[in-house]
XYZ file of C-alpha atoms in Angstrom:
341
model
C 19.556 55.950 -22.710
C 16.462 57.132 -20.931
C 13.329 58.558 -22.523
C 14.298 62.044 -21.240
C 17.727 61.810 -22.937
C 16.125 60.804 -26.205
C 13.730 63.761 -26.081
C 16.558 66.161 -25.192
C 18.647 65.035 -28.139
C 15.588 65.197 -30.417
C 14.898 68.805 -29.431
C 18.574 69.774 -29.972
C 18.534 68.325 -33.476
C 15.138 69.894 -34.128
C 16.298 73.380 -33.101
C 19.529 72.985 -35.075
C 17.601 72.109 -38.267
C 15.265 75.125 -37.778
C 18.297 77.379 -37.213
C 20.035 76.182 -40.401
C 16.807 76.486 -42.388
C 16.392 80.124 -41.315
C 19.968 80.796 -42.470
C 18.822 79.548 -45.868
C 15.942 82.030 -45.765
C 13.089 79.524 -45.134
C 10.054 80.915 -43.361
C 8.589 79.338 -40.197
C 5.563 78.136 -42.165
C 7.774 76.466 -44.765
C 9.829 74.803 -42.061
C 6.714 73.451 -40.314
C 5.378 72.075 -43.584
C 8.707 70.264 -44.260
C 8.576 68.611 -40.827
C 4.931 67.567 -41.288
C 5.608 66.056 -44.732
C 8.493 64.072 -43.249
C 6.462 62.694 -40.359
C 3.812 61.421 -42.747
C 6.228 58.807 -44.039
C 7.240 57.572 -40.577
C 5.562 54.302 -39.415
C 5.618 53.438 -35.723
C 6.695 49.880 -34.751
C 3.293 49.438 -33.038
C 1.297 50.034 -36.176
C 3.645 47.790 -38.194
C 3.257 44.965 -35.647
C -0.506 45.353 -35.651
C -0.571 45.143 -39.425
C 1.497 41.960 -39.374
C -0.734 40.337 -36.731
C -3.834 41.242 -38.693
C -2.430 39.680 -41.850
C -1.530 36.497 -39.982
C -5.015 36.158 -38.453
C -6.692 36.762 -41.805
C -4.424 34.215 -43.458
C -5.276 31.578 -40.811
C -9.007 32.233 -41.163
C -8.782 31.998 -44.974
C -6.762 28.750 -44.813
C -9.192 27.291 -42.281
C -12.203 28.112 -44.515
C -10.501 26.513 -47.535
C -9.709 23.353 -45.530
C -13.308 23.221 -44.244
C -14.754 23.525 -47.709
C -12.416 20.903 -49.108
C -12.883 18.373 -46.295
C -16.561 18.709 -45.400
C -18.300 20.160 -48.477
C -16.335 18.973 -51.492
C -17.002 15.232 -51.361
C -14.309 14.013 -53.812
C -11.573 15.822 -51.831
C -13.018 14.587 -48.520
C -13.007 10.968 -49.690
C -9.463 11.261 -51.067
C -8.097 12.694 -47.816
C -9.856 10.101 -45.666
C -8.497 7.200 -47.735
C -4.919 8.449 -47.435
C -5.036 9.648 -43.785
C -6.520 6.537 -42.194
C -3.236 4.598 -42.369
C -1.453 7.393 -40.434
C -3.963 7.734 -37.564
C -2.584 5.006 -35.231
C 1.139 5.730 -35.999
C 0.366 9.402 -35.383
C -1.243 8.636 -31.982
C 1.730 6.470 -31.098
C 4.152 9.324 -31.848
C 2.040 11.698 -29.717
C 1.986 9.144 -26.890
C 5.793 8.747 -26.968
C 6.178 12.510 -26.950
C 3.909 12.698 -23.922
C 5.743 10.075 -21.811
C 8.425 12.545 -20.530
C 5.644 14.994 -19.517
C 3.727 12.268 -17.668
C 6.973 11.206 -15.957
C 7.413 14.744 -14.670
C 3.779 15.220 -13.741
C 2.325 11.758 -12.820
C -0.862 13.317 -11.496
C -1.911 13.940 -15.104
C -2.717 10.230 -15.477
C -5.945 10.947 -13.592
C -7.188 12.660 -16.781
C -7.210 9.265 -18.548
C -10.352 8.368 -16.619
C -12.189 11.576 -17.411
C -14.999 11.369 -19.979
C -15.125 15.135 -20.147
C -12.303 17.484 -19.266
C -14.253 20.747 -19.606
C -18.052 20.919 -19.212
C -19.781 23.279 -21.614
C -21.651 25.790 -19.412
C -23.706 26.938 -22.413
C -25.047 23.512 -23.328
C -28.694 23.762 -24.269
C -31.095 21.339 -25.853
C -33.389 22.918 -28.412
C -37.009 21.752 -28.799
C -36.787 19.345 -25.855
C -40.073 17.503 -25.240
C -40.815 18.105 -21.577
C -43.733 15.591 -21.278
C -42.056 13.522 -18.478
C -42.255 16.469 -16.079
C -45.213 18.529 -17.317
C -47.852 16.804 -15.190
C -45.653 15.894 -12.221
C -46.900 17.551 -9.008
C -45.029 15.429 -6.477
C -42.449 12.689 -6.225
C -44.429 9.441 -5.867
C -43.435 6.632 -3.509
C -43.325 3.321 -5.341
C -42.123 1.166 -2.409
C -43.420 -2.426 -2.667
C -44.494 -2.108 -6.320
C -43.002 -4.159 -9.135
C -41.323 -1.733 -11.559
C -40.838 -2.457 -15.233
C -38.490 -0.828 -17.664
C -41.171 1.297 -19.272
C -41.807 3.166 -16.067
C -38.322 4.062 -14.822
C -37.186 4.790 -18.399
C -39.958 7.374 -18.753
C -38.041 10.003 -16.805
C -40.732 10.469 -14.145
C -39.068 10.973 -10.725
C -39.970 8.590 -7.885
C -38.652 7.268 -4.542
C -38.520 3.794 -3.249
C -37.463 2.238 0.075
C -34.969 -0.418 -0.954
C -34.878 -1.951 2.524
C -31.101 -1.723 2.589
C -28.768 -1.543 5.558
C -28.042 1.980 6.804
C -24.595 3.454 6.109
C -23.131 5.726 8.780
C -19.993 7.852 8.888
C -18.265 5.173 10.971
C -18.942 2.616 8.192
C -17.125 4.779 5.688
C -14.211 5.141 8.093
C -13.984 1.378 8.536
C -14.175 0.762 4.785
C -11.426 3.311 4.202
C -9.174 1.796 6.880
C -9.523 -1.668 5.341
C -8.794 -0.411 1.813
C -6.735 2.713 2.374
C -4.001 1.681 -0.132
C -6.466 1.366 -3.033
C -8.355 4.543 -2.099
C -5.135 6.583 -1.669
C -3.809 5.386 -5.029
C -7.002 5.840 -7.096
C -9.190 8.463 -5.473
C -7.385 10.515 -2.810
C -7.611 14.107 -3.970
C -11.063 14.117 -5.618
C -12.850 15.816 -2.765
C -14.666 19.146 -2.364
C -15.148 20.544 1.113
C -15.694 23.785 3.036
C -13.188 22.551 5.606
C -9.738 23.681 4.526
C -8.021 21.004 6.578
C -9.534 18.260 4.381
C -6.955 18.043 1.596
C -7.670 14.422 0.611
C -9.998 11.638 1.641
C -7.520 10.295 4.181
C -7.973 13.512 6.213
C -11.695 12.849 6.402
C -12.011 9.130 6.929
C -9.559 8.456 9.739
C -10.101 7.092 13.212
C -9.541 10.496 14.799
C -12.305 12.155 12.824
C -15.392 10.221 13.816
C -17.126 13.417 14.881
C -18.107 15.420 11.817
C -18.802 19.137 12.333
C -22.368 20.323 11.880
C -21.661 22.783 9.087
C -19.008 20.703 7.248
C -19.582 18.979 3.935
C -17.307 16.627 1.908
C -18.189 15.511 -1.588
C -15.997 12.603 -2.620
C -15.840 11.807 -6.309
C -14.825 8.347 -7.572
C -14.266 7.602 -11.199
C -12.016 4.503 -11.230
C -13.058 0.845 -11.243
C -11.145 -0.404 -8.175
C -12.467 2.044 -5.607
C -15.930 1.910 -7.271
C -16.118 -1.795 -6.634
C -15.167 -1.389 -3.039
C -17.652 1.408 -2.351
C -20.448 -0.756 -3.764
C -20.041 -3.022 -0.729
C -21.819 -0.266 1.199
C -23.993 0.958 -1.685
C -25.021 -1.961 -3.909
C -26.935 -1.507 -7.147
C -30.632 -0.617 -6.500
C -32.808 -3.770 -6.672
C -35.153 -2.415 -9.304
C -32.374 -1.729 -11.867
C -31.597 -4.510 -14.304
C -28.227 -6.172 -14.106
C -27.849 -5.630 -17.867
C -28.153 -1.840 -17.662
C -24.937 0.103 -17.964
C -23.887 1.917 -14.788
C -21.506 4.826 -15.005
C -18.146 4.371 -13.199
C -18.352 7.955 -11.903
C -20.090 8.255 -8.546
C -20.145 10.493 -5.496
C -20.269 9.962 -1.755
C -21.732 13.060 -0.136
C -21.099 13.638 3.548
C -23.079 16.553 4.989
C -23.354 17.883 8.501
C -26.926 18.722 9.687
C -26.259 22.441 9.105
C -24.119 22.193 5.964
C -25.000 24.630 3.105
C -27.091 23.555 0.111
C -25.678 22.688 -3.320
C -26.690 21.350 -6.722
C -26.301 17.619 -7.296
C -23.550 16.834 -9.817
C -24.089 16.147 -13.499
C -23.334 12.746 -14.976
C -22.570 11.093 -18.276
C -25.656 8.839 -18.097
C -29.049 10.574 -17.918
C -30.789 8.455 -15.310
C -29.511 9.406 -11.812
C -30.233 7.800 -8.449
C -29.519 9.156 -4.979
C -29.226 6.624 -2.151
C -29.688 7.994 1.349
C -27.438 5.935 3.553
C -28.182 7.729 6.816
C -29.416 11.097 8.001
C -31.841 13.184 5.973
C -31.653 15.750 3.201
C -34.262 17.963 1.590
C -34.133 17.606 -2.211
C -35.674 20.261 -4.465
C -36.237 19.036 -8.011
C -35.760 22.148 -10.101
C -36.891 21.944 -13.728
C -34.080 22.405 -16.285
C -33.953 25.663 -18.225
C -35.483 23.911 -21.250
C -38.524 22.815 -19.180
C -38.848 25.573 -16.540
C -41.884 27.109 -18.338
C -43.722 23.753 -18.433
C -42.714 22.038 -15.213
C -42.823 23.045 -11.543
C -40.332 22.609 -8.723
C -40.937 19.657 -6.443
C -39.620 19.213 -2.867
C -39.055 15.935 -1.156
C -37.395 14.832 2.083
C -35.059 11.913 1.414
C -35.032 9.597 4.442
C -32.565 6.813 5.300
C -32.610 3.751 2.976
C -34.727 5.604 0.423
C -33.635 6.002 -3.193
C -34.559 8.971 -5.419
C -34.675 8.321 -9.167
C -34.796 11.121 -11.749
C -33.604 12.090 -15.253
C -31.218 15.114 -15.454
C -32.583 16.056 -18.860
C -35.642 17.369 -17.023
C -34.482 17.973 -13.422
C -31.582 19.737 -11.743
C -31.910 18.855 -8.027
C -30.726 20.931 -5.110
C -29.747 19.253 -1.851
C -30.502 21.190 1.329
C -30.119 20.479 5.026
C -33.267 18.925 6.522
C -34.997 21.101 9.111
C -34.522 19.929 12.711
C -32.000 17.304 11.601
C -29.203 16.502 14.076
C -27.343 13.669 12.290
C -24.731 13.565 9.621
C -26.120 12.780 6.212
C -24.444 10.113 4.037
C -25.617 10.057 0.435
C -24.474 8.063 -2.596
C -25.121 9.343 -6.125
C -24.531 7.527 -9.394
C -26.141 7.143 -12.804
C -27.346 4.513 -15.255
C -27.485 4.442 -19.067
C -30.631 2.416 -19.770
């Protein structure tokens, strides 16, 4: 039955009731009052549903508050729950894992999430009362090539560059490394690329023998966060000489391939706070922008990163931008990683 049919039947019943009421000598005013009193007791399904949803939400909030008070504020209850729950933690995780196996079997690409330290980055993360002394009196990025660096200096957070006297890394070197280890790269880090070239769906599209020529305005940012490909890529980009072998390097790293006219972008964030950028070949202009917590105390600092130079900074104080170098004609190959000192 359509809405028009329902309204037509309603009006027929309505007129019939009014006609019978008049036969019983009711006035029009009395008939209208009877209808209004009857409608006051009618509840629409929408209002009823809304009332039920409101009650459910309030109940959940109330239960959550009670649980929070009992587990985090009332110490005797918290201790009792912890003592009794601990024995169920590992069996519970085992049950969850077994329940997840069919899902992983249907969507094997989800296994890549195992290696993620953070699935969703908090865009509103902000450090309150951050001491900005490492960047307050920095007016330029100093060149420390040839100097002996100790822990106290590069742990201070002051940015610097150093020529590590390493071999240059060109686009052809990346192609050769990929061709020699394509199985490992395709299994462990194929899809983790960002590019403005829609034909680059995975790293195999980029690093193949037919793609030696890289367009001037193209960029490809290749992210690696697994141990096997990370070990291989370190053949081209070994650990900087001034960093101690005992420091903890993050597995996550990026290989940035930029044409001489590719657009600018912000360097990625990392788990470890000390970040280094190795310029394998080509040139990029890096702008060290002070973080929001330090922008009132620290200034922006530009530097041109030349081949074989390494830029060192702390992302607590700096959020660098990478821009194409003026008058550059070569493809830029950069390698970015981080250390937890």
